[in-house]
Tab-separated table of C-alpha atoms in Angstrom:
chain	number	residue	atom	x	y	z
A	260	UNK	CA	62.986	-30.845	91.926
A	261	UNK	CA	61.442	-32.885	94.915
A	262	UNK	CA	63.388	-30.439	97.548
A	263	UNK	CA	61.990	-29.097	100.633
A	264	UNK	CA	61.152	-24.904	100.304
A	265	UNK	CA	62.828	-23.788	103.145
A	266	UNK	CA	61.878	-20.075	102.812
A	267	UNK	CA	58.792	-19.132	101.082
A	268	UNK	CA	57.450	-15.286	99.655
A	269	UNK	CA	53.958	-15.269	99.036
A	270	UNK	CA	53.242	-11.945	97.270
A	271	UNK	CA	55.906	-9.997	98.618
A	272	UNK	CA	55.664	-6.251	97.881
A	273	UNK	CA	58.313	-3.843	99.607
A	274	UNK	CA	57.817	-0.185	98.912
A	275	UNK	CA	59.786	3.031	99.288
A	276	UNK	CA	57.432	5.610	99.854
A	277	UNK	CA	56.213	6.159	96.788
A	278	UNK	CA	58.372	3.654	94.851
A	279	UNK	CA	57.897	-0.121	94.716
A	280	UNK	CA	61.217	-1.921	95.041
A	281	UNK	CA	59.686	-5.190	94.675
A	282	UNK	CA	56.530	-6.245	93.390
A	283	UNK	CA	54.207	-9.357	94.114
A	284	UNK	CA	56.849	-11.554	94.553
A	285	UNK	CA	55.921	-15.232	95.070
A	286	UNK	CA	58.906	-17.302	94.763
A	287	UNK	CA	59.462	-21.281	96.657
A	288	UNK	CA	63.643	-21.337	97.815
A	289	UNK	CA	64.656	-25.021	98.475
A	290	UNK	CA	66.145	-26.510	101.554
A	291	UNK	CA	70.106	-27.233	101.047
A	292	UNK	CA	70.616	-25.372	97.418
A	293	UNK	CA	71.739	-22.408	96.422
A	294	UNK	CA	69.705	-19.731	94.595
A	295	UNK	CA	70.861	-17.193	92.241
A	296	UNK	CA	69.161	-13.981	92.007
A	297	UNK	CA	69.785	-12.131	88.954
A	298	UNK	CA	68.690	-9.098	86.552
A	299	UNK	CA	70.150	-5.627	86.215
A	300	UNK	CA	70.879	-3.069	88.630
A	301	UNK	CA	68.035	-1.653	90.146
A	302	UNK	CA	65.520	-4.416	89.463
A	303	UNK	CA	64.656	-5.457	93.148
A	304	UNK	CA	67.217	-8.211	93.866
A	305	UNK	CA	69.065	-6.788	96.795
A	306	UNK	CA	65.563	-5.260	97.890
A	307	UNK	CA	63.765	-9.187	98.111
A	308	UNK	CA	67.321	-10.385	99.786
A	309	UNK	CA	66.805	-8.145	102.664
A	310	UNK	CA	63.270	-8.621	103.310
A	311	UNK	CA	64.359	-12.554	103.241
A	312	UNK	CA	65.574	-12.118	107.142
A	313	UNK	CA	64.056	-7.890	108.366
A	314	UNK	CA	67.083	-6.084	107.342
A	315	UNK	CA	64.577	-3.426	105.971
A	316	UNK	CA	63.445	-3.253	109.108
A	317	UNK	CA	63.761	0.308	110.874
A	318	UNK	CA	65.177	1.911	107.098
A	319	UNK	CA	62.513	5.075	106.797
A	320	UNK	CA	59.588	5.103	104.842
A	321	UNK	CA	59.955	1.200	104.086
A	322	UNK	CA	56.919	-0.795	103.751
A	323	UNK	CA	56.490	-4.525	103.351
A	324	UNK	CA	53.424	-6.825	102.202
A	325	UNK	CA	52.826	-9.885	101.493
A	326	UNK	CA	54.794	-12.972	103.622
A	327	UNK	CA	58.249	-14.427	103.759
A	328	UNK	CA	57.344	-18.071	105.580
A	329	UNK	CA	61.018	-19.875	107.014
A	330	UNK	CA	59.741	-23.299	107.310
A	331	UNK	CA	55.813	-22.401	106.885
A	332	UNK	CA	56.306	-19.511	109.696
A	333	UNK	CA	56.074	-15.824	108.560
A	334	UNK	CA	58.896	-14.150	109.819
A	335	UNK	CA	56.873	-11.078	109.739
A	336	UNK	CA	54.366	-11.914	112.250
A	337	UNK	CA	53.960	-9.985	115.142
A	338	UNK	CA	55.386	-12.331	117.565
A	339	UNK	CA	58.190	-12.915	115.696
A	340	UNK	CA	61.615	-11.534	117.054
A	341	UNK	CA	63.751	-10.115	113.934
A	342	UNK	CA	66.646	-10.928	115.921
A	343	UNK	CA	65.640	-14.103	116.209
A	344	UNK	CA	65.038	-14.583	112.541
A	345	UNK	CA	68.308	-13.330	111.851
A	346	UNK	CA	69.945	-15.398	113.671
A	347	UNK	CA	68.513	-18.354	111.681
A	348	UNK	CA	68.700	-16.473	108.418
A	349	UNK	CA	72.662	-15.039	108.238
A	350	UNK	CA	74.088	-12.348	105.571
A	351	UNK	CA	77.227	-11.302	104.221
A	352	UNK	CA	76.875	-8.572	102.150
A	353	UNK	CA	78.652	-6.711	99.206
A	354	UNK	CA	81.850	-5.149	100.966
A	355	UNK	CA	83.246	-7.333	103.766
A	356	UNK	CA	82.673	-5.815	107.202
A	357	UNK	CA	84.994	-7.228	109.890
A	358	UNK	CA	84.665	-5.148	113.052
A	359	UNK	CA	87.395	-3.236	114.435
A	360	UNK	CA	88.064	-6.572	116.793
A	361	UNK	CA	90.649	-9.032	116.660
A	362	UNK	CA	89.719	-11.934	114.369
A	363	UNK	CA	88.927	-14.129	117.332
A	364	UNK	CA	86.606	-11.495	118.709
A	365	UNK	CA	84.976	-11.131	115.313
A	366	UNK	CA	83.591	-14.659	114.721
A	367	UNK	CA	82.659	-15.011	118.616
A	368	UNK	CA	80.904	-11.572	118.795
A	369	UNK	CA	77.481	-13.187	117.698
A	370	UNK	CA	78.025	-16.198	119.982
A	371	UNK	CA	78.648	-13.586	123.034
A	372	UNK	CA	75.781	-11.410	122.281
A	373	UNK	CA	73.879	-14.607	122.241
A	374	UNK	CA	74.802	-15.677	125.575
A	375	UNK	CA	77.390	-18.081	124.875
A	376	UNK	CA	80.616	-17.113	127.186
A	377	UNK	CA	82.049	-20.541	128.286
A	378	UNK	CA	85.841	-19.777	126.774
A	379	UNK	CA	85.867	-23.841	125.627
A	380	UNK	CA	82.555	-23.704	123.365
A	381	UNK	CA	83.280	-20.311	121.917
A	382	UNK	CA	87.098	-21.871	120.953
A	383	UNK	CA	85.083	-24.542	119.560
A	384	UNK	CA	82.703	-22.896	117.521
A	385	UNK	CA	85.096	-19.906	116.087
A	386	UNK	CA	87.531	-22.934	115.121
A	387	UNK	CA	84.741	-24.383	113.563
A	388	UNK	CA	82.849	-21.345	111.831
A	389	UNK	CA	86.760	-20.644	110.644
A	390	UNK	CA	87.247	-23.989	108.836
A	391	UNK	CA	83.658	-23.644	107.197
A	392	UNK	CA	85.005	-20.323	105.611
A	393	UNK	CA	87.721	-21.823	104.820
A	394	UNK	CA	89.958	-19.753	106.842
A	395	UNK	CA	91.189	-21.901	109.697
A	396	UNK	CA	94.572	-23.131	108.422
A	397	UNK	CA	95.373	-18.913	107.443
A	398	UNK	CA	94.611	-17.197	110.329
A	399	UNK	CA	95.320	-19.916	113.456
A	400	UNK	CA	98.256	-18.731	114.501
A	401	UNK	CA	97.094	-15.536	114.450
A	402	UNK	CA	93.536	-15.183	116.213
A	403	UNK	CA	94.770	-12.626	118.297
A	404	UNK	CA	95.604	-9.900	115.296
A	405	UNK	CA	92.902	-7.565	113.824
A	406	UNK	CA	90.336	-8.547	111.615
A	407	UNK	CA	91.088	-5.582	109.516
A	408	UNK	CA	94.629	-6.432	108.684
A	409	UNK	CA	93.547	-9.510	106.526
A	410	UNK	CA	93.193	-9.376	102.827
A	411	UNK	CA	90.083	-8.206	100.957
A	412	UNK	CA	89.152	-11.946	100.220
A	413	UNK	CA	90.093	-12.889	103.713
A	414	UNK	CA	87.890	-9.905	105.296
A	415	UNK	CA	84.906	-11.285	103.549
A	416	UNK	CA	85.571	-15.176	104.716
A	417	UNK	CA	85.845	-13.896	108.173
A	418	UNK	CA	82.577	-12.330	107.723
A	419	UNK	CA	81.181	-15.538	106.190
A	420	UNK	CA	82.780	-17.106	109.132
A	421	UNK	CA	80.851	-14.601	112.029
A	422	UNK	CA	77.699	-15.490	110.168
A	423	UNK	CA	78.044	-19.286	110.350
A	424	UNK	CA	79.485	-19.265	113.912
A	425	UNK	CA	76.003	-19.051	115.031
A	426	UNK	CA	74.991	-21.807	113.029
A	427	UNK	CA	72.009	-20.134	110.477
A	428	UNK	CA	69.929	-22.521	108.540
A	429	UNK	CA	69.979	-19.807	105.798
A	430	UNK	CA	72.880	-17.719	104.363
A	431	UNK	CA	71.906	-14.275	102.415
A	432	UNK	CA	74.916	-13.039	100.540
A	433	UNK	CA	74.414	-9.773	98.335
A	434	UNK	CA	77.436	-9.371	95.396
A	435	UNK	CA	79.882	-10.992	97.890
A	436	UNK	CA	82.278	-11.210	95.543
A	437	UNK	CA	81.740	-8.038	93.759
A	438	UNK	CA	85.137	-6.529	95.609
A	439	UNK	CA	87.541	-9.472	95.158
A	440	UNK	CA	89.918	-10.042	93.302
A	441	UNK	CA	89.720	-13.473	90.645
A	442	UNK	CA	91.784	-15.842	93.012
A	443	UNK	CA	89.603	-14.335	96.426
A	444	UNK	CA	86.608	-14.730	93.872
A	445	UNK	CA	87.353	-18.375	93.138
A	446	UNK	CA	87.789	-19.334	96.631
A	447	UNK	CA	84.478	-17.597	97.587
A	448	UNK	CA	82.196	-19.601	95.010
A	449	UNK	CA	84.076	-23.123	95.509
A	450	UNK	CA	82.764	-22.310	99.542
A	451	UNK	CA	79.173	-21.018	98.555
A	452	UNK	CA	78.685	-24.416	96.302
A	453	UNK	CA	80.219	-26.521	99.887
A	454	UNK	CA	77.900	-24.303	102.113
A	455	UNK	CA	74.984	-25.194	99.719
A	456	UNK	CA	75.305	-28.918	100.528
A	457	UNK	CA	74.236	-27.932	104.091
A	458	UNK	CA	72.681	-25.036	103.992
A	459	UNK	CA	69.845	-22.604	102.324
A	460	UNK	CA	72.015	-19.773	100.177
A	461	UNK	CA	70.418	-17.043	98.215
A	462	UNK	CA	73.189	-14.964	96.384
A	463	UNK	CA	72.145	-11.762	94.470
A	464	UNK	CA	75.205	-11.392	91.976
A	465	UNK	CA	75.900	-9.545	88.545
A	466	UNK	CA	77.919	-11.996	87.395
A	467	UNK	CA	76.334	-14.376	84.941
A	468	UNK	CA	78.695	-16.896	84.841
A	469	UNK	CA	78.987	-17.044	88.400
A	470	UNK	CA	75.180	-17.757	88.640
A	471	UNK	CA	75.855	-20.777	86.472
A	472	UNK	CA	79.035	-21.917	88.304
A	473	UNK	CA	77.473	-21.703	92.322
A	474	UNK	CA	73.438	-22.504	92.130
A	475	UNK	CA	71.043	-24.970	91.167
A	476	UNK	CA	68.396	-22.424	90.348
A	477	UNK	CA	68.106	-19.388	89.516
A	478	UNK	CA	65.888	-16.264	89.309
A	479	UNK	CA	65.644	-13.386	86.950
A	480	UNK	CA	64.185	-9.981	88.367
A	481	UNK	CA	63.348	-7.083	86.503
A	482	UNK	CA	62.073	-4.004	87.256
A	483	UNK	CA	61.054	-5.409	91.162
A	484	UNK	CA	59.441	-8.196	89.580
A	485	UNK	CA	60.100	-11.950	89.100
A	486	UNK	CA	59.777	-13.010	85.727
A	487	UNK	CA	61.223	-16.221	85.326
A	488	UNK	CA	62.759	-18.838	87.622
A	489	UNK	CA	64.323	-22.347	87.136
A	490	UNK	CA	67.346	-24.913	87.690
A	491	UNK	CA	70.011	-22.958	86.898
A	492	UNK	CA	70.807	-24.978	83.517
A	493	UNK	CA	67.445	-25.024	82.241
A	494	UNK	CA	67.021	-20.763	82.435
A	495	UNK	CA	70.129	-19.974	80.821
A	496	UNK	CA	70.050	-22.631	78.464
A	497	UNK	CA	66.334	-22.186	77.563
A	498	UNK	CA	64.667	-19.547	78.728
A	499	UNK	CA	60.962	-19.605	78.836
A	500	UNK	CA	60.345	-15.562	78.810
A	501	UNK	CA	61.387	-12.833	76.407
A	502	UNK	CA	62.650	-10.545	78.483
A	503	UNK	CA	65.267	-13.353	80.068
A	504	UNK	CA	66.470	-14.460	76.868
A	505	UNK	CA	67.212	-10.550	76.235
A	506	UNK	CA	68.610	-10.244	79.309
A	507	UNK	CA	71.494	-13.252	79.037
A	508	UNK	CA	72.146	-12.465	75.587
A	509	UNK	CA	73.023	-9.032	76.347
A	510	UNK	CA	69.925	-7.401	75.242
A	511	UNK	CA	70.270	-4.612	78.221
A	512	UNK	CA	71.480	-4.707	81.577
């Protein structure tokens, strides 16, 4: 493809006590796409997501091998800050989470925690973060009101929107649209393929056909192991391994 890897696994292994979530994963994610991560439940998608940016970090009995390198740096090393690395690698996950703030409050809460107070750059930035989750024009007049009032499909924009305000390099978004309704869905994907023009995304979703309709590549797990990756297109039109093909023509899953 000629792009850039922004975040690289080398042999990635996260275990559960006893059980492996993910296996030996080695997998190149390009700068400015977005990558699908697909397979049935259980097979280690959600598992790799979170060990993309430390949010394994501090679960019990949670081990991780191998490297995750964000532009050739392991973000596992021991003088690397998680906080840090989350701040560069963002995530909206399955259910939207909007804090029990107003909806100004939400998108400015990472900006505050990071130091930024000045009332001017924070009106700036949630204004902007806002219009990026395409939320802007909705909630303006309103900025004031709580986050939890809005709409399930609004809910999860605003949390899109508190993840962006602090400008990540990489989004992580696990079944974001998994909650929403078709309309809220739509919305959703026509912003993940506009975020992907700037940004890194990895999106874990059960949906086949939204896999084909957001990313430029995608990548099958099964069983906490990768077995096949490739522009988006090219896997689900010809896939090279058995157990894909089974997979996408409803084989199991």
């Amino acid at each position: 493809m000629g792009s850039v890897s922004k975040l690289r696994t080398v042999e990635l292994t996260v275990r559960y006590g006893d059980k492996i979530g993910v296996a030996d994963v080695s997998l190149e994610i390009p700068e400015r796409q977005v990558l699908a991560l697909i397979g049935p439940s259980g097979c280690g998608k959600s598992t790799f997501l979170r060990a993309l940016n430390r949010m394994n970090d501090g679960a019990i009995g949670v081990e991780v091998a191998g490297r995750v390198e964000l532009d050739g740096v392991d973000v596992y090393g021991g003088d690397v800050d998680p906080v840090l690395v989350r701040r560069r690698v963002g995530m909206v996950f399955q259910r939207p989470n909007p804090f029990p703030k107003s909806i100004y409050e939400n998108v400015a809460y990472g900006l505050r925690i990071g130091g930024r107070q000045k009332r001017s750059v924070l009106n700036e930035r949630v204004e902007h973060a806002l219009g990026r989750a395409g939320l802007w024009d909705e909630v303006k007049d309103r900025l004031h009101t709580s986050g939890t009032d809005l709409s399930g499909g609004q809910q999860q924009r605003l949390c899109l929107a508190r993840a962006l305000a602090v400008e990540p390099e990489v989004i992580l978004m696990d079944e974001p649209a998994s909650a929403l309704d078709p309309i809220a869905t739509e919305r959703l994907e026509s912003l993940i393929k506009e975020l992907g023009r700037s940004l890194t995304v990895v999106i874990v979703t059960h949906n086949l056909g939204q896999a084909r309709r957001v990313s430029e590549r995608t990548a099958f797990f099964y069983l906490g192991k990768l077995i096949e990756v490739a522009a988006t297109s090219e896997l689900f039109e010809h896939p090279q391994q058995r157990k894909t093909q089974a997979y996408l023509t409803g084989g199991f899953g």
